Amino acid sequence: MAKTGTTTQGLRTAIERSGYYPALVAEAVEAAVGRDPVVSYLVHQETTFDSNEVRRHATVLVLTGGRFIVSHTDEQAADSTVPAPYATTSTESVKLSRISSVVLSRVVADPESYTPGTLPHEVVLTIGWGAVSRIDMEPAGCGDPNCEADHGYTGSSTADDLSLRISEAGDGPETVRQTLAFAQALSEATAVSGR
């Protein structure tokens, strides 16, 4: 479930509507936003199945005039250090000028018949600002199948700070629409802050 909008009260309402520990999530997000006016937001609550456990988590993205705020809350099962189930909430505030990429991948069925304005079946929003990078490495080689020389390694580094997958089937068409709107607002804001 995802909700988007442009007011602080709308953000609070969307967090409450998600039903995922709303008091905890709202307090963390509101503390991170502070007095900044909210330009746009996206609230995404997701349920995943991990072995024999059902786990829920929520991600809240907020765009203000100068910052991009990410809040993520996970619930955890009781363990040896905490005897009752618990939740962990983290927030990060990023200056818009630090955002290096806003990638929106769209999945559409029957692309030959695509009509502009048709909603994608799925979108993946990936935002990079340099906090997390993934390095994929593999042995390097040459074109000679009989070569036994050590050619070292080759690889690639990918910024992978945040990635959200939203699908029409799992989250509903309105959620896909809201993700598109948030991605556009963030992309436009980072273009302006980069000038």
Tab-separated table of C-alpha atoms in Angstrom:
chain	number	residue	atom	x	y	z
A	1	MET	CA	0.000	0.000	0.000
A	2	ALA	CA	1.395	3.402	-0.869
A	3	LYS	CA	0.005	6.880	-0.513
A	4	THR	CA	1.387	10.157	-1.772
A	5	GLY	CA	0.481	13.808	-1.442
A	6	THR	CA	1.761	17.232	-0.598
A	7	THR	CA	0.839	18.218	2.955
A	8	THR	CA	2.126	17.384	6.410
A	9	GLN	CA	-1.390	16.434	7.531
A	10	GLY	CA	-1.813	14.294	4.420
A	11	LEU	CA	1.458	12.539	5.273
A	12	ARG	CA	0.222	11.806	8.796
A	13	THR	CA	-3.100	10.510	7.440
A	14	ALA	CA	-1.322	8.240	4.932
A	15	ILE	CA	0.885	6.801	7.683
A	16	GLU	CA	-2.176	6.143	9.850
A	17	ARG	CA	-4.035	4.592	6.918
A	18	SER	CA	-1.171	2.165	6.277
A	19	GLY	CA	-1.930	0.647	9.693
A	20	TYR	CA	1.688	-0.258	10.354
A	21	TYR	CA	2.602	1.016	13.824
A	22	PRO	CA	1.356	4.484	12.875
A	23	ALA	CA	2.347	6.257	16.098
A	24	LEU	CA	5.927	4.940	15.901
A	25	VAL	CA	6.341	5.597	12.165
A	26	ALA	CA	4.738	9.070	12.318
A	27	GLU	CA	6.888	10.192	15.253
A	28	ALA	CA	10.106	9.150	13.496
A	29	VAL	CA	9.109	10.781	10.197
A	30	GLU	CA	7.851	13.994	11.789
A	31	ALA	CA	11.051	14.342	13.845
A	32	ALA	CA	13.140	13.964	10.674
A	33	VAL	CA	10.997	16.414	8.652
A	34	GLY	CA	10.949	18.988	11.457
A	35	ARG	CA	9.512	22.323	10.356
A	36	ASP	CA	10.230	21.837	6.650
A	37	PRO	CA	7.151	22.023	4.433
A	38	VAL	CA	6.321	18.717	2.743
A	39	VAL	CA	6.457	18.902	-1.063
A	40	SER	CA	5.611	15.247	-1.767
A	41	TYR	CA	5.614	11.896	0.019
A	42	LEU	CA	5.167	8.192	-0.533
A	43	VAL	CA	4.147	5.683	2.148
A	44	HIS	CA	4.754	2.046	1.229
A	45	GLN	CA	3.799	-0.810	3.557
A	46	GLU	CA	4.854	-4.266	2.416
A	47	THR	CA	4.387	-7.776	3.750
A	48	THR	CA	6.998	-10.414	2.987
A	49	PHE	CA	7.197	-14.103	3.729
A	50	ASP	CA	10.505	-15.243	5.215
A	51	SER	CA	10.674	-19.039	5.749
A	52	ASN	CA	7.859	-19.680	8.215
A	53	GLU	CA	7.448	-16.044	9.242
A	54	VAL	CA	5.297	-13.244	7.924
A	55	ARG	CA	7.172	-9.945	8.213
A	56	ARG	CA	5.900	-6.477	7.567
A	57	HIS	CA	7.852	-3.316	6.954
A	58	ALA	CA	7.121	0.243	5.964
A	59	THR	CA	9.107	2.766	3.995
A	60	VAL	CA	8.182	6.446	4.020
A	61	LEU	CA	9.788	8.812	1.515
A	62	VAL	CA	9.398	12.553	2.005
A	63	LEU	CA	10.481	15.371	-0.273
A	64	THR	CA	10.874	18.825	1.256
A	65	GLY	CA	12.218	21.970	-0.391
A	66	GLY	CA	15.833	20.996	0.270
A	67	ARG	CA	15.883	17.422	1.550
A	68	PHE	CA	14.905	13.855	0.748
A	69	ILE	CA	13.985	11.895	3.876
A	70	VAL	CA	13.825	8.113	4.067
A	71	SER	CA	12.271	6.310	7.007
A	72	HIS	CA	12.191	2.545	7.220
A	73	THR	CA	10.538	0.455	9.932
A	74	ASP	CA	10.932	-3.310	10.293
A	75	GLU	CA	9.284	-5.604	12.793
A	76	GLN	CA	11.418	-8.302	14.366
A	77	ALA	CA	10.542	-11.504	16.180
A	78	ALA	CA	11.541	-11.967	19.803
A	79	ASP	CA	15.097	-13.176	20.217
A	80	SER	CA	17.648	-13.904	22.922
A	81	THR	CA	18.248	-10.201	23.624
A	82	VAL	CA	14.626	-8.980	23.479
A	83	PRO	CA	11.962	-11.361	24.823
A	84	ALA	CA	9.038	-9.718	22.952
A	85	PRO	CA	8.571	-8.835	19.281
A	86	TYR	CA	9.986	-5.394	18.492
A	87	ALA	CA	10.321	-2.841	15.711
A	88	THR	CA	13.337	-0.945	14.441
A	89	THR	CA	12.892	2.457	12.801
A	90	SER	CA	15.615	4.410	11.062
A	91	THR	CA	15.504	7.740	9.257
A	92	GLU	CA	17.990	9.372	6.945
A	93	SER	CA	17.941	12.954	5.745
A	94	VAL	CA	19.715	13.618	2.451
A	95	LYS	CA	20.353	17.022	0.859
A	96	LEU	CA	18.756	17.108	-2.575
A	97	SER	CA	22.087	18.133	-4.077
A	98	ARG	CA	23.571	14.784	-2.945
A	99	ILE	CA	21.084	12.669	-4.888
A	100	SER	CA	22.972	11.356	-7.871
A	101	SER	CA	20.230	9.357	-9.552
A	102	VAL	CA	16.496	8.782	-9.619
A	103	VAL	CA	15.752	5.695	-11.698
A	104	LEU	CA	12.209	4.677	-12.525
A	105	SER	CA	11.813	1.360	-14.328
A	106	ARG	CA	8.395	0.719	-15.878
A	107	VAL	CA	7.021	-2.673	-16.851
A	108	VAL	CA	4.269	-2.621	-19.475
A	109	ALA	CA	2.451	-5.522	-21.086
A	110	ASP	CA	1.990	-5.706	-24.837
A	111	PRO	CA	4.315	-2.771	-25.659
A	112	GLU	CA	3.280	-2.776	-29.335
A	113	SER	CA	-0.212	-1.691	-28.290
A	114	TYR	CA	0.962	0.789	-25.649
A	115	THR	CA	-1.069	3.991	-25.456
A	116	PRO	CA	0.523	7.037	-23.787
A	117	GLY	CA	-0.926	7.539	-20.333
A	118	THR	CA	-1.531	3.829	-19.733
A	119	LEU	CA	-0.412	2.810	-16.268
A	120	PRO	CA	2.552	0.399	-16.088
A	121	HIS	CA	1.862	-2.964	-14.440
A	122	GLU	CA	4.883	-2.487	-12.241
A	123	VAL	CA	7.415	0.198	-11.387
A	124	VAL	CA	10.724	0.036	-9.570
A	125	LEU	CA	11.948	3.285	-8.034
A	126	THR	CA	15.677	3.325	-7.294
A	127	ILE	CA	17.296	6.362	-5.688
A	128	GLY	CA	21.051	6.768	-5.260
A	129	TRP	CA	22.950	9.263	-3.135
A	130	GLY	CA	26.188	7.417	-2.463
A	131	ALA	CA	25.510	5.977	0.981
A	132	VAL	CA	25.374	2.351	-0.203
A	133	SER	CA	27.147	0.829	-3.171
A	134	ARG	CA	27.191	-2.730	-4.409
A	135	ILE	CA	30.260	-4.180	-6.064
A	136	ASP	CA	29.859	-7.204	-8.340
A	137	MET	CA	33.166	-8.884	-9.173
A	138	GLU	CA	34.105	-11.851	-11.307
A	139	PRO	CA	37.313	-13.316	-12.667
A	140	ALA	CA	38.464	-11.588	-15.845
A	141	GLY	CA	39.341	-13.655	-18.879
A	142	CYS	CA	40.362	-13.425	-22.471
A	143	GLY	CA	38.997	-14.858	-25.708
A	144	ASP	CA	41.490	-17.742	-25.811
A	145	PRO	CA	39.786	-20.908	-24.495
A	146	ASN	CA	43.189	-22.506	-23.809
A	147	CYS	CA	44.614	-19.556	-21.854
A	148	GLU	CA	45.556	-20.354	-18.277
A	149	ALA	CA	46.895	-16.911	-17.335
A	150	ASP	CA	45.529	-14.988	-14.389
A	151	HIS	CA	43.744	-11.947	-15.832
A	152	GLY	CA	42.730	-10.557	-12.443
A	153	TYR	CA	39.177	-9.490	-11.775
A	154	THR	CA	36.598	-7.295	-13.414
A	155	GLY	CA	33.494	-5.833	-11.878
A	156	SER	CA	31.078	-3.016	-11.546
A	157	SER	CA	30.005	-0.705	-8.768
A	158	THR	CA	26.348	0.245	-8.523
A	159	ALA	CA	24.750	2.848	-6.266
A	160	ASP	CA	21.916	1.032	-4.556
A	161	ASP	CA	20.772	3.184	-1.667
A	162	LEU	CA	17.043	2.562	-2.015
A	163	SER	CA	14.909	0.470	-4.302
A	164	LEU	CA	11.125	0.044	-4.051
A	165	ARG	CA	9.106	-2.310	-6.254
A	166	ILE	CA	5.450	-1.391	-6.657
A	167	SER	CA	3.099	-3.565	-8.706
A	168	GLU	CA	-0.468	-3.092	-9.828
A	169	ALA	CA	-1.318	-6.674	-8.834
A	170	GLY	CA	0.211	-6.454	-5.352
A	171	ASP	CA	-0.274	-2.805	-4.434
A	172	GLY	CA	-3.089	-1.593	-6.688
A	173	PRO	CA	-3.195	0.840	-9.608
A	174	GLU	CA	-3.472	3.922	-7.381
A	175	THR	CA	-0.218	2.994	-5.666
A	176	VAL	CA	1.553	2.714	-9.019
A	177	ARG	CA	0.155	6.133	-9.986
A	178	GLN	CA	1.326	7.631	-6.686
A	179	THR	CA	4.813	6.206	-7.109
A	180	LEU	CA	5.041	7.773	-10.567
A	181	ALA	CA	3.997	11.145	-9.117
A	182	PHE	CA	6.557	10.970	-6.294
A	183	ALA	CA	9.333	9.902	-8.676
A	184	GLN	CA	8.543	12.834	-10.967
A	185	ALA	CA	8.532	15.331	-8.075
A	186	LEU	CA	11.857	14.001	-6.761
A	187	SER	CA	13.433	13.951	-10.204
A	188	GLU	CA	12.363	17.545	-10.872
A	189	ALA	CA	13.607	18.676	-7.445
A	190	THR	CA	17.025	17.094	-7.917
A	191	ALA	CA	17.347	18.665	-11.368
A	192	VAL	CA	16.727	22.115	-9.869
A	193	SER	CA	19.072	21.558	-6.884
A	194	GLY	CA	21.855	20.385	-9.206
A	195	ARG	CA	22.006	23.657	-11.138
